[in-house]
Amino acid sequence: MQINGITYKEEAIKAAKNKRIIMNNLIARFNVNIASKEDLELLLSNTQFKSTGTFELDIMKNVEYDNEKSKEFPDGFLYFKYTVEYYKNENAVDEYDIQNSESILKILWENDIPAIIICNFEDKLSEKGGYKSKNIPWKNTR
């Protein structure tokens, strides 16, 4: 089977679908304003994650993406180009989820990429996850 020009074996697709059913607990959502999915994947692949279990990051184009609205501070993050959803098996957030989320924000911000996290533990993160912070990258604004 071909998806986006890549050939996958049926077994791999079934395994991925089964994994998605297991990984159904959304822990956090990041809205990220970056040029391409490939650039985002590269940055995330260079992130040091910590975990005692399995987690999954799904990168998707934001269906609400609007280049002009994304420049508006502070609510423009709703219109950033990509979302990254952080899933895991367990429902409860643990210290590793907080550390992993912090690592994601750190690598994005250090690379001058605007990013905001939406989660139940924003107050435990640098800049409270970025919302309304004037200390994080925010291109073409302010």
PDB file of C-alpha atoms in Angstrom:
ATOM      1  CA  MET A   1       0.000   0.000   0.000  1.00  0.00           C
ATOM      2  CA  GLN A   2       1.256   3.488  -0.827  1.00  0.00           C
ATOM      3  CA  ILE A   3       0.657   6.497   1.386  1.00  0.00           C
ATOM      4  CA  ASN A   4       2.168   9.833   0.387  1.00  0.00           C
ATOM      5  CA  GLY A   5       4.449   8.074  -2.069  1.00  0.00           C
ATOM      6  CA  ILE A   6       5.852   5.670   0.540  1.00  0.00           C
ATOM      7  CA  THR A   7       5.172   1.945   0.325  1.00  0.00           C
ATOM      8  CA  TYR A   8       4.125   0.273   3.563  1.00  0.00           C
ATOM      9  CA  LYS A   9       3.516  -3.385   4.279  1.00  0.00           C
ATOM     10  CA  GLU A  10      -0.023  -4.215   5.346  1.00  0.00           C
ATOM     11  CA  GLU A  11       1.287  -5.701   8.627  1.00  0.00           C
ATOM     12  CA  ALA A  12       3.010  -2.434   9.513  1.00  0.00           C
ATOM     13  CA  ILE A  13      -0.151  -0.452   8.823  1.00  0.00           C
ATOM     14  CA  LYS A  14      -2.245  -2.804  10.980  1.00  0.00           C
ATOM     15  CA  ALA A  15       0.326  -2.605  13.782  1.00  0.00           C
ATOM     16  CA  ALA A  16       0.347   1.196  13.599  1.00  0.00           C
ATOM     17  CA  LYS A  17      -3.458   1.313  13.712  1.00  0.00           C
ATOM     18  CA  ASN A  18      -3.493  -1.024  16.711  1.00  0.00           C
ATOM     19  CA  LYS A  19      -0.874   1.105  18.430  1.00  0.00           C
ATOM     20  CA  ARG A  20      -2.985   4.226  17.849  1.00  0.00           C
ATOM     21  CA  ILE A  21      -5.920   2.576  19.608  1.00  0.00           C
ATOM     22  CA  ILE A  22      -3.693   1.878  22.621  1.00  0.00           C
ATOM     23  CA  MET A  23      -2.096   5.334  22.562  1.00  0.00           C
ATOM     24  CA  ASN A  24      -5.319   7.231  23.010  1.00  0.00           C
ATOM     25  CA  ASN A  25      -4.516   9.488  25.960  1.00  0.00           C
ATOM     26  CA  LEU A  26      -3.686  12.983  24.759  1.00  0.00           C
ATOM     27  CA  ILE A  27      -1.227  14.497  27.227  1.00  0.00           C
ATOM     28  CA  ALA A  28      -0.391  17.763  25.463  1.00  0.00           C
ATOM     29  CA  ARG A  29      -0.766  19.630  22.204  1.00  0.00           C
ATOM     30  CA  PHE A  30       1.897  21.954  20.834  1.00  0.00           C
ATOM     31  CA  ASN A  31       1.073  24.582  18.230  1.00  0.00           C
ATOM     32  CA  VAL A  32       4.205  25.307  16.215  1.00  0.00           C
ATOM     33  CA  ASN A  33       4.905  27.885  13.519  1.00  0.00           C
ATOM     34  CA  ILE A  34       7.655  26.378  11.383  1.00  0.00           C
ATOM     35  CA  ALA A  35       8.201  26.325   7.622  1.00  0.00           C
ATOM     36  CA  SER A  36       7.906  22.582   7.024  1.00  0.00           C
ATOM     37  CA  LYS A  37       6.964  19.301   8.622  1.00  0.00           C
ATOM     38  CA  GLU A  38      10.414  17.975   7.724  1.00  0.00           C
ATOM     39  CA  ASP A  39      12.098  20.794   9.676  1.00  0.00           C
ATOM     40  CA  LEU A  40       9.890  20.035  12.661  1.00  0.00           C
ATOM     41  CA  GLU A  41      10.613  16.302  12.454  1.00  0.00           C
ATOM     42  CA  LEU A  42      14.349  17.026  12.318  1.00  0.00           C
ATOM     43  CA  LEU A  43      14.245  19.208  15.430  1.00  0.00           C
ATOM     44  CA  LEU A  44      12.153  16.671  17.342  1.00  0.00           C
ATOM     45  CA  SER A  45      14.479  13.839  16.307  1.00  0.00           C
ATOM     46  CA  ASN A  46      17.333  15.731  17.990  1.00  0.00           C
ATOM     47  CA  THR A  47      15.435  16.063  21.265  1.00  0.00           C
ATOM     48  CA  GLN A  48      16.490  13.999  24.267  1.00  0.00           C
ATOM     49  CA  PHE A  49      13.318  12.379  25.610  1.00  0.00           C
ATOM     50  CA  LYS A  50      12.892  10.636  28.947  1.00  0.00           C
ATOM     51  CA  SER A  51      10.300   7.981  29.610  1.00  0.00           C
ATOM     52  CA  THR A  52       9.612   4.877  31.606  1.00  0.00           C
ATOM     53  CA  GLY A  53       6.919   3.919  29.118  1.00  0.00           C
ATOM     54  CA  THR A  54       5.950   4.476  25.529  1.00  0.00           C
ATOM     55  CA  PHE A  55       4.690   7.721  24.111  1.00  0.00           C
ATOM     56  CA  GLU A  56       3.965   8.993  20.634  1.00  0.00           C
ATOM     57  CA  LEU A  57       4.198  12.350  18.899  1.00  0.00           C
ATOM     58  CA  ASP A  58       1.879  13.014  15.964  1.00  0.00           C
ATOM     59  CA  ILE A  59       2.664  15.947  13.701  1.00  0.00           C
ATOM     60  CA  MET A  60      -0.227  17.356  11.705  1.00  0.00           C
ATOM     61  CA  LYS A  61      -0.901  20.392   9.578  1.00  0.00           C
ATOM     62  CA  ASN A  62      -3.209  22.710  11.506  1.00  0.00           C
ATOM     63  CA  VAL A  63      -6.483  22.914   9.584  1.00  0.00           C
ATOM     64  CA  GLU A  64      -6.978  26.393  11.074  1.00  0.00           C
ATOM     65  CA  TYR A  65      -3.607  27.637   9.770  1.00  0.00           C
ATOM     66  CA  ASP A  66      -3.684  31.266   8.716  1.00  0.00           C
ATOM     67  CA  ASN A  67      -0.401  33.082   8.100  1.00  0.00           C
ATOM     68  CA  GLU A  68      -1.803  36.533   8.892  1.00  0.00           C
ATOM     69  CA  LYS A  69      -3.730  35.511  12.009  1.00  0.00           C
ATOM     70  CA  SER A  70      -0.693  33.568  13.301  1.00  0.00           C
ATOM     71  CA  LYS A  71       1.137  36.894  13.700  1.00  0.00           C
ATOM     72  CA  GLU A  72      -1.385  38.231  16.239  1.00  0.00           C
ATOM     73  CA  PHE A  73      -0.124  38.167  19.814  1.00  0.00           C
ATOM     74  CA  PRO A  74      -1.085  36.376  22.026  1.00  0.00           C
ATOM     75  CA  ASP A  75      -3.838  34.293  20.411  1.00  0.00           C
ATOM     76  CA  GLY A  76      -2.188  33.836  17.023  1.00  0.00           C
ATOM     77  CA  PHE A  77      -0.836  30.470  18.207  1.00  0.00           C
ATOM     78  CA  LEU A  78      -4.250  29.023  17.356  1.00  0.00           C
ATOM     79  CA  TYR A  79      -3.370  29.602  13.702  1.00  0.00           C
ATOM     80  CA  PHE A  80       0.219  28.278  13.719  1.00  0.00           C
ATOM     81  CA  LYS A  81       1.047  25.957  10.834  1.00  0.00           C
ATOM     82  CA  TYR A  82       1.475  22.646  12.705  1.00  0.00           C
ATOM     83  CA  THR A  83       0.243  20.830  15.759  1.00  0.00           C
ATOM     84  CA  VAL A  84       2.187  18.167  17.603  1.00  0.00           C
ATOM     85  CA  GLU A  85       0.081  15.887  19.761  1.00  0.00           C
ATOM     86  CA  TYR A  86       1.747  13.959  22.589  1.00  0.00           C
ATOM     87  CA  TYR A  87       0.008  10.651  23.371  1.00  0.00           C
ATOM     88  CA  LYS A  88       0.745   7.799  25.734  1.00  0.00           C
ATOM     89  CA  ASN A  89      -0.887   4.703  27.167  1.00  0.00           C
ATOM     90  CA  GLU A  90      -1.351   5.963  30.700  1.00  0.00           C
ATOM     91  CA  ASN A  91      -3.867   8.652  31.521  1.00  0.00           C
ATOM     92  CA  ALA A  92      -1.916  10.343  34.315  1.00  0.00           C
ATOM     93  CA  VAL A  93       0.789  12.911  33.586  1.00  0.00           C
ATOM     94  CA  ASP A  94       4.130  12.078  35.196  1.00  0.00           C
ATOM     95  CA  GLU A  95       7.450  13.877  35.625  1.00  0.00           C
ATOM     96  CA  TYR A  96       8.709  12.427  32.330  1.00  0.00           C
ATOM     97  CA  ASP A  97       5.832  13.995  30.405  1.00  0.00           C
ATOM     98  CA  ILE A  98       6.678  17.354  31.937  1.00  0.00           C
ATOM     99  CA  GLN A  99      10.395  16.928  31.147  1.00  0.00           C
ATOM    100  CA  ASN A 100       9.659  15.799  27.582  1.00  0.00           C
ATOM    101  CA  SER A 101       7.327  18.742  27.013  1.00  0.00           C
ATOM    102  CA  GLU A 102       9.949  21.107  28.398  1.00  0.00           C
ATOM    103  CA  SER A 103      12.546  19.562  26.055  1.00  0.00           C
ATOM    104  CA  ILE A 104      10.284  20.058  23.038  1.00  0.00           C
ATOM    105  CA  LEU A 105       9.632  23.698  23.888  1.00  0.00           C
ATOM    106  CA  LYS A 106      13.322  24.286  24.610  1.00  0.00           C
ATOM    107  CA  ILE A 107      14.582  22.944  21.274  1.00  0.00           C
ATOM    108  CA  LEU A 108      11.942  24.882  19.360  1.00  0.00           C
ATOM    109  CA  TRP A 109      12.531  28.155  21.189  1.00  0.00           C
ATOM    110  CA  GLU A 110      16.329  27.789  20.972  1.00  0.00           C
ATOM    111  CA  ASN A 111      15.904  27.519  17.204  1.00  0.00           C
ATOM    112  CA  ASP A 112      13.747  30.669  17.102  1.00  0.00           C
ATOM    113  CA  ILE A 113      10.572  28.685  16.361  1.00  0.00           C
ATOM    114  CA  PRO A 114       7.316  30.030  17.829  1.00  0.00           C
ATOM    115  CA  ALA A 115       5.604  27.306  19.865  1.00  0.00           C
ATOM    116  CA  ILE A 116       2.923  27.153  22.547  1.00  0.00           C
ATOM    117  CA  ILE A 117       1.824  24.120  24.561  1.00  0.00           C
ATOM    118  CA  ILE A 118      -1.752  23.429  25.594  1.00  0.00           C
ATOM    119  CA  CYS A 119      -1.904  21.042  28.555  1.00  0.00           C
ATOM    120  CA  ASN A 120      -2.924  20.678  32.198  1.00  0.00           C
ATOM    121  CA  PHE A 121       0.594  21.334  33.501  1.00  0.00           C
ATOM    122  CA  GLU A 122       1.537  24.600  31.770  1.00  0.00           C
ATOM    123  CA  ASP A 123       2.352  26.179  35.145  1.00  0.00           C
ATOM    124  CA  LYS A 124       5.190  23.646  35.605  1.00  0.00           C
ATOM    125  CA  LEU A 125       6.896  24.631  32.335  1.00  0.00           C
ATOM    126  CA  SER A 126       9.202  27.483  31.375  1.00  0.00           C
ATOM    127  CA  GLU A 127       7.264  30.608  30.460  1.00  0.00           C
ATOM    128  CA  LYS A 128       4.138  28.704  31.546  1.00  0.00           C
ATOM    129  CA  GLY A 129       4.200  26.907  28.195  1.00  0.00           C
ATOM    130  CA  GLY A 130       4.601  30.103  26.225  1.00  0.00           C
ATOM    131  CA  TYR A 131       1.085  31.539  26.180  1.00  0.00           C
ATOM    132  CA  LYS A 132       1.140  35.332  26.574  1.00  0.00           C
ATOM    133  CA  SER A 133       4.923  35.236  27.084  1.00  0.00           C
ATOM    134  CA  LYS A 134       6.887  37.976  25.356  1.00  0.00           C
ATOM    135  CA  ASN A 135      10.082  36.013  26.067  1.00  0.00           C
ATOM    136  CA  ILE A 136       9.511  33.320  23.444  1.00  0.00           C
ATOM    137  CA  PRO A 137      10.071  33.581  19.683  1.00  0.00           C
ATOM    138  CA  TRP A 138       7.137  35.152  17.897  1.00  0.00           C
ATOM    139  CA  LYS A 139       8.000  35.954  14.302  1.00  0.00           C
ATOM    140  CA  ASN A 140       6.641  39.013  12.552  1.00  0.00           C
ATOM    141  CA  THR A 141       4.787  40.247  15.598  1.00  0.00           C
ATOM    142  CA  ARG A 142       4.966  42.895  18.316  1.00  0.00           C
TER     143      ARG A 142
END
